[in-house]
mmCIF file of C-alpha atoms in Angstrom:
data_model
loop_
_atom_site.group_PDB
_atom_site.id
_atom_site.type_symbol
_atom_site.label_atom_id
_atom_site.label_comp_id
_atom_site.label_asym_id
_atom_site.label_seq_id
_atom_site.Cartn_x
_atom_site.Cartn_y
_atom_site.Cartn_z
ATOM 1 C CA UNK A 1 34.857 -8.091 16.332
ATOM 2 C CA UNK A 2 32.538 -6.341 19.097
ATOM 3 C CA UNK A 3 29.546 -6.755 19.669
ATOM 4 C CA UNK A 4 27.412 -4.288 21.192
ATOM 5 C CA UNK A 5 25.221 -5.318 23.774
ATOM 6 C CA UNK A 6 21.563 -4.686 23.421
ATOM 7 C CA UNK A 7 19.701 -3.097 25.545
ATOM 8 C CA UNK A 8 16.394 -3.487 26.607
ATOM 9 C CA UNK A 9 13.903 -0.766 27.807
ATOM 10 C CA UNK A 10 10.477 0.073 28.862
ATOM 11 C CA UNK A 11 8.774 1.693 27.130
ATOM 12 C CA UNK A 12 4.642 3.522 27.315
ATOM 13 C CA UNK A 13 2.275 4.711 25.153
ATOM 14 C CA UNK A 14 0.157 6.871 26.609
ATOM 15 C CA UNK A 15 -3.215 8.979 24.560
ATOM 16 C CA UNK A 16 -2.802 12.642 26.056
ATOM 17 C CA UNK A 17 -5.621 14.770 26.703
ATOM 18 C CA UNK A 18 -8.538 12.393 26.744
ATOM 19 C CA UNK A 19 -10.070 10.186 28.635
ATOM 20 C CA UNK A 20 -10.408 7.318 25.979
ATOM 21 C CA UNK A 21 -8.034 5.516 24.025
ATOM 22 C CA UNK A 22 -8.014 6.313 20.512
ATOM 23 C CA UNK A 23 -8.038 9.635 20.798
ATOM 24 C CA UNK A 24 -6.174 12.943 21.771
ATOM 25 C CA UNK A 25 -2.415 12.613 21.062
ATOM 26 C CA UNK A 26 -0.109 9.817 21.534
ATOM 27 C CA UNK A 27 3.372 9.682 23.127
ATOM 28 C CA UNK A 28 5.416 7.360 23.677
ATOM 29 C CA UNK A 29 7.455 7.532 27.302
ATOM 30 C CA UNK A 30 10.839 6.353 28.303
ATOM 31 C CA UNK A 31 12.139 7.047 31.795
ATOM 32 C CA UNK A 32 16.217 6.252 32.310
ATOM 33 C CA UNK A 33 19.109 6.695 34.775
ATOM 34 C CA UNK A 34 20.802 8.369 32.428
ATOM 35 C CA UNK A 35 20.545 9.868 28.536
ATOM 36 C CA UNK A 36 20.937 7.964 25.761
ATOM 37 C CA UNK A 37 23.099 8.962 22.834
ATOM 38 C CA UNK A 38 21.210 11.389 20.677
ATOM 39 C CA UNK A 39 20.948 9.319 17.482
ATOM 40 C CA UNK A 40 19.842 6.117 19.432
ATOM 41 C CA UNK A 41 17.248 8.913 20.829
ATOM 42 C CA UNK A 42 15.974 10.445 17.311
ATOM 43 C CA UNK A 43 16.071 6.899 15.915
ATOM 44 C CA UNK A 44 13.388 5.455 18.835
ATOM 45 C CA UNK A 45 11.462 8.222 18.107
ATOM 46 C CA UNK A 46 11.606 7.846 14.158
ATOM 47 C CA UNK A 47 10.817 3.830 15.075
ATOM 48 C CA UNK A 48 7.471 4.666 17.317
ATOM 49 C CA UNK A 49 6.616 7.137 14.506
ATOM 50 C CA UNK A 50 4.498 9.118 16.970
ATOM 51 C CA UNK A 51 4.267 12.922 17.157
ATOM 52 C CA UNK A 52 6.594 12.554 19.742
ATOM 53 C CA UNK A 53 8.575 10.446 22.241
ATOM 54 C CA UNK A 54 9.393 11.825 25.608
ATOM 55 C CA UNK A 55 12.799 10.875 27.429
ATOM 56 C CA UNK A 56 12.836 11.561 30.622
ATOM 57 C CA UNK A 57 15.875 11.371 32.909
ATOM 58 C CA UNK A 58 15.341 10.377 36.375
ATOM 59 C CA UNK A 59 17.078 12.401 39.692
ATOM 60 C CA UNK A 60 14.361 11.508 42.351
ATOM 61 C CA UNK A 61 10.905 10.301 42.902
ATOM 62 C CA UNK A 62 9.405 13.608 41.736
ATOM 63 C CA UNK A 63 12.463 15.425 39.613
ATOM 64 C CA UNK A 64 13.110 14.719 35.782
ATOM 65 C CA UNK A 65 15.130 15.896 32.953
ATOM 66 C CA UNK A 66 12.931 15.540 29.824
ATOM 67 C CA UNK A 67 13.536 15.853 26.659
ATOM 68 C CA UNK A 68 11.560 15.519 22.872
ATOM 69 C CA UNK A 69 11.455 14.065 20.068
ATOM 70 C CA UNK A 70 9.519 13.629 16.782
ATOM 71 C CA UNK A 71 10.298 11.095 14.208
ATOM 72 C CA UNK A 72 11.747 13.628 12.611
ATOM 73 C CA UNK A 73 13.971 16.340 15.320
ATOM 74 C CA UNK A 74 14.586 17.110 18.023
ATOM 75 C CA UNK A 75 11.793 19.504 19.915
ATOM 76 C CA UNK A 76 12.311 22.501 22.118
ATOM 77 C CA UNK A 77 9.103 21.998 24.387
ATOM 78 C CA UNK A 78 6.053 19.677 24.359
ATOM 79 C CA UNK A 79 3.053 19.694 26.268
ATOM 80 C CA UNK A 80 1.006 16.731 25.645
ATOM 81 C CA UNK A 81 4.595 14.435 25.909
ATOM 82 C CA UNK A 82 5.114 16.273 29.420
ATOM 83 C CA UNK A 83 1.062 15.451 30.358
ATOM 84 C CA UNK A 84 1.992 11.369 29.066
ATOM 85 C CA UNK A 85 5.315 11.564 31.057
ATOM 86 C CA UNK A 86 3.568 12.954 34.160
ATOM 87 C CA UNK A 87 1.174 10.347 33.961
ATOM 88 C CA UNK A 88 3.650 7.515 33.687
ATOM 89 C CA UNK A 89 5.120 8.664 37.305
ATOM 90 C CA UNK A 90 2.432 9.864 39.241
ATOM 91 C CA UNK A 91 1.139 6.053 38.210
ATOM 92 C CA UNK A 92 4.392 4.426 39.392
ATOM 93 C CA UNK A 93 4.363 6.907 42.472
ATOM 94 C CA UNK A 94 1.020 7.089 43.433
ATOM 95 C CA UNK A 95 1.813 9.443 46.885
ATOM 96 C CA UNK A 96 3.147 11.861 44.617
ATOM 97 C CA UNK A 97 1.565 15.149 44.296
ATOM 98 C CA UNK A 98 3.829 17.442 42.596
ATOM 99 C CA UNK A 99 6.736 16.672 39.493
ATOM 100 C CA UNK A 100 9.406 19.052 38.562
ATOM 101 C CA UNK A 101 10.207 18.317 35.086
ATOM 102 C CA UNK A 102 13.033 20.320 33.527
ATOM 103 C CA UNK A 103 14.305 21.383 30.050
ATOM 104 C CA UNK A 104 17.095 23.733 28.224
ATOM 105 C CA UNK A 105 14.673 25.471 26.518
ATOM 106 C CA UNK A 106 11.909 26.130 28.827
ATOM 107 C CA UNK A 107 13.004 25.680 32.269
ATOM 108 C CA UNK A 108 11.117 24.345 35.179
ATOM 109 C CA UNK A 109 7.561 22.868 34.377
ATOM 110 C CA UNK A 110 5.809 21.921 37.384
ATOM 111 C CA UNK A 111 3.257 19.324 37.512
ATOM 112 C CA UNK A 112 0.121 18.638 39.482
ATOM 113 C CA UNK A 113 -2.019 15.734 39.914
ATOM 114 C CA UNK A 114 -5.235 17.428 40.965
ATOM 115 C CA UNK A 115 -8.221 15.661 42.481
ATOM 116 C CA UNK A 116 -10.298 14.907 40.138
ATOM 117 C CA UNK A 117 -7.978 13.136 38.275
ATOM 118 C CA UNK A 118 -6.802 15.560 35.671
ATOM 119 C CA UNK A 119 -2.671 16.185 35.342
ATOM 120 C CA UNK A 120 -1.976 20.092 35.927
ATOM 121 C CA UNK A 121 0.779 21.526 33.826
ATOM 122 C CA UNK A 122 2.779 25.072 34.279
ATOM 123 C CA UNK A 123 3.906 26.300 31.469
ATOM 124 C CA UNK A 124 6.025 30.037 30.456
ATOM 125 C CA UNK A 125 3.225 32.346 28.979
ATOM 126 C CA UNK A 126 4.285 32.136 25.592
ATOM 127 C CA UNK A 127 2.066 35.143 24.530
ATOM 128 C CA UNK A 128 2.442 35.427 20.443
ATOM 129 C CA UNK A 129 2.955 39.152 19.103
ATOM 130 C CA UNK A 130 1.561 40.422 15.583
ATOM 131 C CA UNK A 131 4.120 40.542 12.865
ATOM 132 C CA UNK A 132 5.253 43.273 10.306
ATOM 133 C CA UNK A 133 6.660 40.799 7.836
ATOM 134 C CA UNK A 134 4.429 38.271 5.961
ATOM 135 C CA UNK A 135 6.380 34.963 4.499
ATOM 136 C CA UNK A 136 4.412 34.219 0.897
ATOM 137 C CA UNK A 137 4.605 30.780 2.051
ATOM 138 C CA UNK A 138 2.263 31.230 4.506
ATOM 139 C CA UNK A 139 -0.436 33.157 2.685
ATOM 140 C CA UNK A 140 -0.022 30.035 -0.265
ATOM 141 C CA UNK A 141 0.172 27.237 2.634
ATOM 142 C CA UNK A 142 -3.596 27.730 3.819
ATOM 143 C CA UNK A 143 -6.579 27.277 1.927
ATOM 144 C CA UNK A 144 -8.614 30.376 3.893
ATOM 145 C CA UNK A 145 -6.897 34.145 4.641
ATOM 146 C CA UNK A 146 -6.882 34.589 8.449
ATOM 147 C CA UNK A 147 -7.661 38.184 9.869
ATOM 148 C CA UNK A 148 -4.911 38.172 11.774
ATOM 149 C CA UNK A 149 -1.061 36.984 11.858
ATOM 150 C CA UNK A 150 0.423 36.677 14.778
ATOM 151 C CA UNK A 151 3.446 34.484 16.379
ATOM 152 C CA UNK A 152 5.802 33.247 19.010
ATOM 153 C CA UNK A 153 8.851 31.197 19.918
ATOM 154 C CA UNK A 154 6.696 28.108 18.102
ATOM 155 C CA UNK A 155 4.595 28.737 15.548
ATOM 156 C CA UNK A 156 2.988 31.418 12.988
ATOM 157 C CA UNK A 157 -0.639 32.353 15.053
ATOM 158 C CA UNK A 158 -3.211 32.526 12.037
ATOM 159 C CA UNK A 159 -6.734 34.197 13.998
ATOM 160 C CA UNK A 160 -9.970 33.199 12.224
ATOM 161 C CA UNK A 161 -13.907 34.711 12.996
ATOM 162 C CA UNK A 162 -15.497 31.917 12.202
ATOM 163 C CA UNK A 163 -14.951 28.122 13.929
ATOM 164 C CA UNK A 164 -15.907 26.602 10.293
ATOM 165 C CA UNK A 165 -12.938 28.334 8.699
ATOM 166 C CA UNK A 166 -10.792 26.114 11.532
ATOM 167 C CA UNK A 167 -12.696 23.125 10.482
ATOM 168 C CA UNK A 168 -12.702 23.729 6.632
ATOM 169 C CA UNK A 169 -9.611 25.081 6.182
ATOM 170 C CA UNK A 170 -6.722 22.967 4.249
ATOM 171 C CA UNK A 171 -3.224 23.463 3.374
ATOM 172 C CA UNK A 172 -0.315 23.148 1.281
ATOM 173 C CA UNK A 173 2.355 21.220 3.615
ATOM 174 C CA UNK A 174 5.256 22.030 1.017
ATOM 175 C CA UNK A 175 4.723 25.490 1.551
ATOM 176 C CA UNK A 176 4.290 25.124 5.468
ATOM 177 C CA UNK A 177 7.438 23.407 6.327
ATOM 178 C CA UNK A 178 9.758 26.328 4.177
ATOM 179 C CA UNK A 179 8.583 28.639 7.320
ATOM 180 C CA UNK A 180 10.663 26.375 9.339
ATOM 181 C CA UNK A 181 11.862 26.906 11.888
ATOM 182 C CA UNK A 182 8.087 28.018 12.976
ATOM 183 C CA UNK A 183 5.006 25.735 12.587
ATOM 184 C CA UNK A 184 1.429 26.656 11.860
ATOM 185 C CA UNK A 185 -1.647 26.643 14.018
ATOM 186 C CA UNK A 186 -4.909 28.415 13.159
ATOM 187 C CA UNK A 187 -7.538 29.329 15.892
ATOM 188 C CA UNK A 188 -11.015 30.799 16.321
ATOM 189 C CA UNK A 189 -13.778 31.473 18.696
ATOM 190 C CA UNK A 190 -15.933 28.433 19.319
ATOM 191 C CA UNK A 191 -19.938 28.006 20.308
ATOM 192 C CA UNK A 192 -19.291 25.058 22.576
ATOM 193 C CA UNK A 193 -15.823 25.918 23.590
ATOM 194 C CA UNK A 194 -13.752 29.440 24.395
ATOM 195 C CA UNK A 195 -11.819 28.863 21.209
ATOM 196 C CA UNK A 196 -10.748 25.850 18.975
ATOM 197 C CA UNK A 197 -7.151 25.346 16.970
ATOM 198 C CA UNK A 198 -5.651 22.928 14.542
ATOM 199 C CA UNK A 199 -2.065 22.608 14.465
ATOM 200 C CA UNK A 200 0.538 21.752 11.036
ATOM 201 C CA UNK A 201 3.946 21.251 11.497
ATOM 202 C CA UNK A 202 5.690 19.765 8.511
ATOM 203 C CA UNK A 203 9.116 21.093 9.111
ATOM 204 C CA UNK A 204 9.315 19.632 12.468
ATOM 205 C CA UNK A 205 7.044 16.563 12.913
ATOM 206 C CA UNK A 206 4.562 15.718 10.558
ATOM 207 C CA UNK A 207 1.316 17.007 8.593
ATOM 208 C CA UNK A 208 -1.551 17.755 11.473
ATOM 209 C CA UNK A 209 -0.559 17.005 15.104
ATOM 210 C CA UNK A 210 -3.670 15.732 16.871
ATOM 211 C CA UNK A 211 -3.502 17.496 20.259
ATOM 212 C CA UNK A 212 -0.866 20.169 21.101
ATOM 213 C CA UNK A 213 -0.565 21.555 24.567
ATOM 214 C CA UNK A 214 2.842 23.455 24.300
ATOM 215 C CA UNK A 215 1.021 25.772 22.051
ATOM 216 C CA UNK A 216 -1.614 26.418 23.986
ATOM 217 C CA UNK A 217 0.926 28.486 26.157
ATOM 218 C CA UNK A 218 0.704 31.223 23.502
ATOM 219 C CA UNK A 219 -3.082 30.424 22.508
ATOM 220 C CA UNK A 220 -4.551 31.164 26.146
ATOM 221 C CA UNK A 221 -2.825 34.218 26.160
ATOM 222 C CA UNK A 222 -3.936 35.421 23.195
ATOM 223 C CA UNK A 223 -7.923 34.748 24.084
ATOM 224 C CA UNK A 224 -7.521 35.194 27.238
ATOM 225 C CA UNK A 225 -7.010 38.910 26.753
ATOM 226 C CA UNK A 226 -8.955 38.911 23.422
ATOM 227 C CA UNK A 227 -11.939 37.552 25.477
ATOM 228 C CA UNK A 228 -11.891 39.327 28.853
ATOM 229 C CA UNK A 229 -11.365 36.056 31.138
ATOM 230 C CA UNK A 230 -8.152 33.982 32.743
ATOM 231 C CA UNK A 231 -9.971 30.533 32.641
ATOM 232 C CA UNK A 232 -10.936 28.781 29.133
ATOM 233 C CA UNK A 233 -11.826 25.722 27.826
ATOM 234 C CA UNK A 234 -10.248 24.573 24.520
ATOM 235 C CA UNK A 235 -10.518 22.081 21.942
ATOM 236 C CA UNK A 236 -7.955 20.575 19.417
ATOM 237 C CA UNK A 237 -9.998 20.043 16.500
ATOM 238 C CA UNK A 238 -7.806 17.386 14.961
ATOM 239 C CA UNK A 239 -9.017 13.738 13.832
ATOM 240 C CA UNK A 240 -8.356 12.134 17.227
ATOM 241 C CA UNK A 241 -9.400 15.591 19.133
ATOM 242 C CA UNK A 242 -8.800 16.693 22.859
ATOM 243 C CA UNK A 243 -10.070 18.877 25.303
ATOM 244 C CA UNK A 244 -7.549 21.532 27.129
ATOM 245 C CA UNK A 245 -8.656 23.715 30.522
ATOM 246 C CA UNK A 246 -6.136 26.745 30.079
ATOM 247 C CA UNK A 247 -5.695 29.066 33.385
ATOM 248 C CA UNK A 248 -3.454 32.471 32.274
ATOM 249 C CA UNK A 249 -2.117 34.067 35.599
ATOM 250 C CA UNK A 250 0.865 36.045 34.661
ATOM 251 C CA UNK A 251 4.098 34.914 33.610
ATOM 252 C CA UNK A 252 2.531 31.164 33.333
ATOM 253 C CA UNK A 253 0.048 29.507 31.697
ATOM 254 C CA UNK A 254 -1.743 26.232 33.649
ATOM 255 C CA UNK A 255 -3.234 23.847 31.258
ATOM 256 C CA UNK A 256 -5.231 20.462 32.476
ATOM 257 C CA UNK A 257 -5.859 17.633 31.051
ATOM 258 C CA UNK A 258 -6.958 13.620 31.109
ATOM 259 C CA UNK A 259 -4.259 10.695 29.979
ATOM 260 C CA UNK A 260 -4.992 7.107 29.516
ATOM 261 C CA UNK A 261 -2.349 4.004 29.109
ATOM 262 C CA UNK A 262 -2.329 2.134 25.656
ATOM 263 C CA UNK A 263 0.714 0.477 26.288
ATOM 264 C CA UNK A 264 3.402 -0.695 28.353
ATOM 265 C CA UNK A 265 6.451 -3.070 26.885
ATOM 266 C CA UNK A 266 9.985 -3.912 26.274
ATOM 267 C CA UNK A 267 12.091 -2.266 23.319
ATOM 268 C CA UNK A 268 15.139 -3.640 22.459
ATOM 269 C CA UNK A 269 17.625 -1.418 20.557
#
């Protein structure tokens, strides 16, 4: 009979978009030679049970393949799992300045480790668009009616006046994750921040993701035009929270943010 062998890899857990542990949004970060099989993938990831694991597939120094996962799928673009893996190598490189990380679905995301600490991201402007057709699942899924619908490649866009409505609002997660393939995220203007947004994705990952920057891609956008400047400061008001400085020039979106190491360790699978 054979025996496979196991094997035995390292494995970080890093809290994205803070500066303390125990808050913004954890990801879990393996860096390999090559790809592992994609069940061996999806089952890690279903294993760490974190919004998402990050695999990232080594070339040089300062040039990765990456890809996603949930516990649940497979996911076309993260941002706070890019911030985590960018943090792993610019700690095991520390003369690095610049990462190229690179994936099917979004291309080339360049990464930059600016001076005050912060991790730099650039992302594809994801700008959502308002839509003619309404899914009754949407309008059932949320507790509050937005006053506007809008949405992109990622998620239905649901545009609120008021901050409390963000903060208040709850929702039916049976109804959310029928809009699937699309998650949820609803936003507002903020007093202490340009705008704030909670994020539900139960078709793709789980009930409320803490911290999500590849959304953010379509949020700056959005406020960026709706309030008349390129530079914001935004705030994921989840449980754990986080803080995300958005820059909108063109095509891209740059969005900063902290990370800090929970873990390091051997997995053996």
């Amino acid at each position: 009979m054979h025996i496979e062998a196991n094997l035995q890899l390292i494995i970080h857990v890093i809290d994205a978009f803070t500066q303390h542990v125990f808050a913004g949004n954890q990801a879990a970060v393996i860096i390999t030679d090559d790809w592992l099989d994609d069940d061996k993938m999806q089952s890690i990831a279903a294993e760490n049970n974190l919004s998402e694991t990050a695999f990232c597939r080594k070339l040089a120094d300062d040039n990765y393949l990456i890809r996603w996962f949930s516990p649940i799928t497979e996911i076309d673009f993260c941002g706070h799992a890019t911030l985590a893996s960018a943090f792993v190598v610019f700690s095991q490189h520390e003369s690095l300045g610049e990462i190229t990380f690179s994936a099917e679905a979004v291309g080339e995301l360049k990464v930059k480790k600016l001076s005050d600490g912060a991790i730099q991201m650039r992302f594809p402007n994801r700008k959502p668009e308002i839509i003619n057709e309404i899914p009754e699942a949407l309008l059932t899924g949320v507790s509050i009616a937005p006053r506007e619908i809008l949405r992109n490649e990622q998620a239905y866009v649901l545009v609120y006046d008021n901050e409390a409505d963000v903060l208040n609002i709850s929702t039916k997660n049976n109804e959310l994750a029928k809009l699937a393939p699309y998650d949820v995220v609803v936003t507002a203007p903020s007093n202490s921040y340009d705008f704030v947004s909670r994020y539900f994705w139960p078709a793709n990952g789980g009930d409320e993701d803490p911290v999500t920057g590849s959304i953010h891609a379509g949020l700056a956008p959005y406020w960026s035009e709706r309030l008349a400047k390129n530079e914001l400061l935004a705030y994921q008001a989840s449980k754990r929270g986080g803080e995300l400085h958005c820059k909108v020039i063109g095509e891209f979106v740059y969005i900063s943010g902290y990370a800090v190491k929970y873990l390091t360790g051997e997995i053996t699978v």
